[in-house]
Amino acid sequence: MAGLADSGSNPDVDLLYDINGLAKDAPAWFDRVMEYVGEYGLLLAIVLLVVWCWWSVRRRGDEDAASSVAALVWAPLAAGIAVLVNVPIRGFVERPRPFLDHQGLEVLVQGKTDYSFVSDHATIVMAMAVGLFVANRRFGLVALVLALFGGFIRVYMGVHYPTDVVGGFALGTAVALLLSPLAMALLTPVARAVERSPRLGWLVRGRGRAERDDAVIPEARSERTSERDLAA
């Protein structure tokens, strides 16, 4: 795989120079913003989307709240598993960072000494975005757009080849989707157990909703009892 980057006529390298060339033409302040967004900002944004989605799910308190919360829990877990899967892949491919093999790149982040393929950042953001999409289409679509933009920024910063990012997207998507049925089978019962807990139930359903449900149940029982008395 490292040999793919040896020739400047390679489309992967050409696209790298085209995208990274935008950083050379941009103002210094804009590059600093892109550096922060690429390193921390987009990942933080997707995490906040997951938290926002969880808050809206528990506030509504639907009957399927437990399964929805379980799907949201799977999103960060999928990202963590995908990164672990990437460890042997990076060690096997051993592809150097593009700025080590190619001159004239505008590198916005210094000190990157690990291997380039597959991009951890692209893997994490895509795994979380796909996991969020499985839980909620509306929030998931926003996260997918952010993940794609994050992959573009990694190339813009000069720290990854385009194929590093594409590989990260593929790995994150595969882990989030292929392991989703098993994850849901394991996490949903846990979420339902938490939902029934007097102390932790608020993590799945809002207290206000739970109290309304508790108030409806005795009333329904009272009506059934009255009906039986009249029949007698």
Short mmCIF file of C-alpha atoms in Angstrom, two decimals:
data_model
loop_
_atom_site.label_atom_id
_atom_site.label_comp_id
_atom_site.label_asym_id
_atom_site.label_seq_id
_atom_site.Cartn_x
_atom_site.Cartn_y
_atom_site.Cartn_z
CA MET A 1 0.00 0.00 0.00
CA ALA A 2 2.86 2.37 0.72
CA GLY A 3 3.90 2.01 -2.89
CA LEU A 4 0.68 3.67 -4.01
CA ALA A 5 2.03 6.99 -2.79
CA ASP A 6 5.42 6.77 -4.47
CA SER A 7 4.42 8.35 -7.76
CA GLY A 8 3.24 11.90 -8.22
CA SER A 9 1.16 10.73 -11.21
CA ASN A 10 -0.98 8.62 -8.89
CA PRO A 11 -4.55 10.03 -8.71
CA ASP A 12 -4.46 9.68 -4.94
CA VAL A 13 -1.41 11.93 -4.75
CA ASP A 14 -2.75 14.36 -7.35
CA LEU A 15 -5.96 14.80 -5.37
CA LEU A 16 -3.92 15.23 -2.21
CA TYR A 17 -2.00 18.12 -3.76
CA ASP A 18 -5.18 19.66 -5.19
CA ILE A 19 -7.01 19.66 -1.86
CA ASN A 20 -4.00 20.55 0.26
CA GLY A 21 -3.18 23.35 -2.17
CA LEU A 22 -6.29 25.13 -0.91
CA ALA A 23 -4.56 25.48 2.46
CA LYS A 24 -1.64 27.29 0.84
CA ASP A 25 -3.94 29.85 -0.75
CA ALA A 26 -6.07 30.38 2.37
CA PRO A 27 -5.33 33.01 5.04
CA ALA A 28 -3.39 31.84 8.08
CA TRP A 29 -6.34 32.40 10.42
CA PHE A 30 -8.56 30.20 8.23
CA ASP A 31 -6.00 27.39 8.33
CA ARG A 32 -5.93 27.63 12.12
CA VAL A 33 -9.71 27.30 12.20
CA MET A 34 -9.59 24.29 9.88
CA GLU A 35 -6.87 22.75 12.04
CA TYR A 36 -9.02 23.00 15.16
CA VAL A 37 -12.15 21.81 13.38
CA GLY A 38 -10.33 18.88 11.82
CA GLU A 39 -8.65 17.77 15.04
CA TYR A 40 -11.41 18.35 17.59
CA GLY A 41 -14.36 20.38 16.34
CA LEU A 42 -16.20 17.92 14.11
CA LEU A 43 -15.77 15.02 16.49
CA LEU A 44 -17.13 17.18 19.30
CA ALA A 45 -20.03 18.26 17.10
CA ILE A 46 -21.03 14.66 16.38
CA VAL A 47 -20.78 13.77 20.08
CA LEU A 48 -23.08 16.70 20.86
CA LEU A 49 -25.51 15.46 18.20
CA VAL A 50 -25.63 12.07 19.93
CA VAL A 51 -26.28 13.76 23.29
CA TRP A 52 -28.95 16.00 21.73
CA CYS A 53 -30.65 13.01 20.15
CA TRP A 54 -30.57 11.14 23.48
CA TRP A 55 -32.12 14.12 25.26
CA SER A 56 -34.96 14.34 22.74
CA VAL A 57 -35.59 10.58 22.95
CA ARG A 58 -35.81 10.50 26.75
CA ARG A 59 -37.93 13.66 26.82
CA ARG A 60 -40.51 12.13 24.48
CA GLY A 61 -40.50 8.91 26.48
CA ASP A 62 -41.95 6.75 23.69
CA GLU A 63 -42.58 3.05 24.17
CA ASP A 64 -39.49 2.29 22.07
CA ALA A 65 -37.29 4.69 24.06
CA ALA A 66 -35.17 1.82 25.37
CA SER A 67 -34.29 0.55 21.91
CA SER A 68 -33.56 4.10 20.72
CA VAL A 69 -31.23 4.75 23.65
CA ALA A 70 -29.54 1.40 23.03
CA ALA A 71 -28.89 2.45 19.42
CA LEU A 72 -27.43 5.74 20.61
CA VAL A 73 -25.13 3.94 23.03
CA TRP A 74 -23.95 1.80 20.13
CA ALA A 75 -22.74 4.85 18.17
CA PRO A 76 -19.69 5.64 20.38
CA LEU A 77 -19.10 1.95 21.06
CA ALA A 78 -18.95 1.30 17.31
CA ALA A 79 -16.36 4.07 16.97
CA GLY A 80 -14.23 2.54 19.71
CA ILE A 81 -14.41 -0.95 18.20
CA ALA A 82 -13.60 0.41 14.74
CA VAL A 83 -10.45 2.10 16.07
CA LEU A 84 -9.37 -1.17 17.69
CA VAL A 85 -9.92 -2.99 14.40
CA ASN A 86 -7.81 -0.33 12.70
CA VAL A 87 -4.77 -1.00 14.91
CA PRO A 88 -3.68 -4.21 13.13
CA ILE A 89 -4.62 -2.75 9.74
CA ARG A 90 -2.29 0.22 10.19
CA GLY A 91 0.47 -2.05 11.43
CA PHE A 92 0.09 -4.36 8.46
CA VAL A 93 -0.08 -1.67 5.75
CA GLU A 94 2.58 0.62 7.30
CA ARG A 95 1.83 3.55 5.03
CA PRO A 96 3.83 6.68 5.98
CA ARG A 97 2.18 10.05 6.34
CA PRO A 98 2.00 11.87 3.01
CA PHE A 99 4.30 14.73 4.08
CA LEU A 100 7.08 12.21 4.71
CA ASP A 101 7.11 11.07 1.08
CA HIS A 102 6.03 14.22 -0.76
CA GLN A 103 7.51 17.67 -0.74
CA GLY A 104 5.66 20.96 -0.83
CA LEU A 105 2.65 20.02 1.27
CA GLU A 106 1.13 22.55 3.66
CA VAL A 107 1.01 20.54 6.90
CA LEU A 108 -1.25 22.19 9.44
CA VAL A 109 -0.59 19.75 12.30
CA GLN A 110 2.94 18.82 13.25
CA GLY A 111 4.15 15.78 15.15
CA LYS A 112 2.17 13.09 13.33
CA THR A 113 4.56 10.14 13.33
CA ASP A 114 2.18 7.17 13.21
CA TYR A 115 1.05 5.44 10.02
CA SER A 116 -1.44 7.04 7.67
CA PHE A 117 -3.75 4.25 6.46
CA VAL A 118 -6.48 3.96 7.77
CA SER A 119 -7.38 7.41 9.16
CA ASP A 120 -8.47 7.12 12.78
CA HIS A 121 -10.37 10.41 12.61
CA ALA A 122 -12.32 9.35 9.53
CA THR A 123 -13.04 5.96 11.10
CA ILE A 124 -14.34 7.45 14.34
CA VAL A 125 -16.55 10.17 12.89
CA MET A 126 -18.09 7.87 10.27
CA ALA A 127 -18.74 5.04 12.75
CA MET A 128 -20.50 7.47 15.09
CA ALA A 129 -22.42 9.09 12.24
CA VAL A 130 -23.65 5.76 10.87
CA GLY A 131 -24.53 4.57 14.37
CA LEU A 132 -26.49 7.76 14.94
CA PHE A 133 -28.20 7.34 11.56
CA VAL A 134 -29.36 3.88 12.61
CA ALA A 135 -30.88 5.41 15.75
CA ASN A 136 -32.35 8.54 14.18
CA ARG A 137 -32.42 9.47 10.50
CA ARG A 138 -32.68 13.23 11.00
CA PHE A 139 -29.75 13.55 13.39
CA GLY A 140 -27.84 10.88 11.48
CA LEU A 141 -27.98 12.76 8.18
CA VAL A 142 -26.46 15.83 9.82
CA ALA A 143 -23.74 13.67 11.37
CA LEU A 144 -22.97 12.03 8.01
CA VAL A 145 -22.50 15.43 6.37
CA LEU A 146 -20.16 16.45 9.20
CA ALA A 147 -18.22 13.19 8.85
CA LEU A 148 -17.72 13.69 5.12
CA PHE A 149 -16.54 17.24 5.73
CA GLY A 150 -14.19 15.93 8.41
CA GLY A 151 -12.59 13.57 5.91
CA PHE A 152 -12.04 16.42 3.49
CA ILE A 153 -10.36 18.46 6.21
CA ARG A 154 -7.91 15.64 7.03
CA VAL A 155 -6.63 15.83 3.45
CA TYR A 156 -6.75 19.63 3.50
CA MET A 157 -4.49 19.55 6.57
CA GLY A 158 -1.91 17.45 4.72
CA VAL A 159 -1.92 14.59 7.21
CA HIS A 160 -3.78 11.96 5.13
CA TYR A 161 -4.14 10.75 1.57
CA PRO A 162 -7.70 10.70 0.19
CA THR A 163 -7.64 6.89 0.22
CA ASP A 164 -6.78 6.97 3.94
CA VAL A 165 -10.02 8.82 4.51
CA VAL A 166 -12.06 6.59 2.19
CA GLY A 167 -10.66 3.55 3.99
CA GLY A 168 -11.65 5.08 7.33
CA PHE A 169 -15.16 5.76 6.08
CA ALA A 170 -15.48 2.17 4.85
CA LEU A 171 -14.15 0.70 8.10
CA GLY A 172 -16.35 2.86 10.32
CA THR A 173 -19.44 2.09 8.23
CA ALA A 174 -18.76 -1.64 8.16
CA VAL A 175 -18.30 -1.92 11.91
CA ALA A 176 -21.34 0.23 12.73
CA LEU A 177 -23.66 -1.65 10.36
CA LEU A 178 -22.41 -5.23 10.50
CA LEU A 179 -22.22 -5.40 14.29
CA SER A 180 -25.40 -3.39 14.85
CA PRO A 181 -27.78 -6.40 15.13
CA LEU A 182 -25.58 -8.07 17.74
CA ALA A 183 -25.08 -4.79 19.60
CA MET A 184 -28.81 -4.09 19.70
CA ALA A 185 -29.55 -7.60 20.90
CA LEU A 186 -27.17 -7.04 23.82
CA LEU A 187 -27.81 -3.38 24.60
CA THR A 188 -31.60 -3.21 24.33
CA PRO A 189 -32.28 -5.50 27.33
CA VAL A 190 -29.79 -3.46 29.33
CA ALA A 191 -31.54 -0.23 28.35
CA ARG A 192 -34.91 -1.71 29.36
CA ALA A 193 -33.50 -2.77 32.72
CA VAL A 194 -32.19 0.75 33.25
CA GLU A 195 -35.58 2.13 32.25
CA ARG A 196 -37.24 0.13 35.03
CA SER A 197 -34.71 1.27 37.63
CA PRO A 198 -36.07 3.85 40.13
CA ARG A 199 -32.71 5.62 40.24
CA LEU A 200 -31.48 5.33 36.66
CA GLY A 201 -34.73 5.25 34.73
CA TRP A 202 -34.36 8.95 33.83
CA LEU A 203 -31.49 7.98 31.52
CA VAL A 204 -34.02 6.33 29.22
CA ARG A 205 -37.31 8.13 29.90
CA GLY A 206 -37.96 11.56 31.34
CA ARG A 207 -39.35 11.66 34.86
CA GLY A 208 -42.36 13.67 33.78
CA ARG A 209 -43.35 11.06 31.21
CA ALA A 210 -42.81 8.20 33.66
CA GLU A 211 -44.98 9.93 36.27
CA ARG A 212 -47.77 10.46 33.72
CA ASP A 213 -47.67 6.79 32.79
CA ASP A 214 -47.82 5.77 36.45
CA ALA A 215 -50.83 8.04 36.91
CA VAL A 216 -52.68 6.52 33.96
CA ILE A 217 -52.25 2.93 35.04
CA PRO A 218 -54.09 3.17 38.41
CA GLU A 219 -56.89 5.13 36.74
CA ALA A 220 -57.32 2.45 34.12
CA ARG A 221 -57.38 -0.23 36.81
CA SER A 222 -60.04 1.72 38.74
CA GLU A 223 -62.24 1.92 35.65
CA ARG A 224 -61.96 -1.83 35.06
CA THR A 225 -62.83 -2.51 38.70
CA SER A 226 -65.92 -0.29 38.46
CA GLU A 227 -67.03 -2.10 35.32
CA ARG A 228 -66.73 -5.46 37.06
CA ASP A 229 -68.76 -4.18 40.03
CA LEU A 230 -71.56 -2.94 37.78
CA ALA A 231 -71.64 -6.23 35.93
CA ALA A 232 -71.99 -8.08 39.21
#
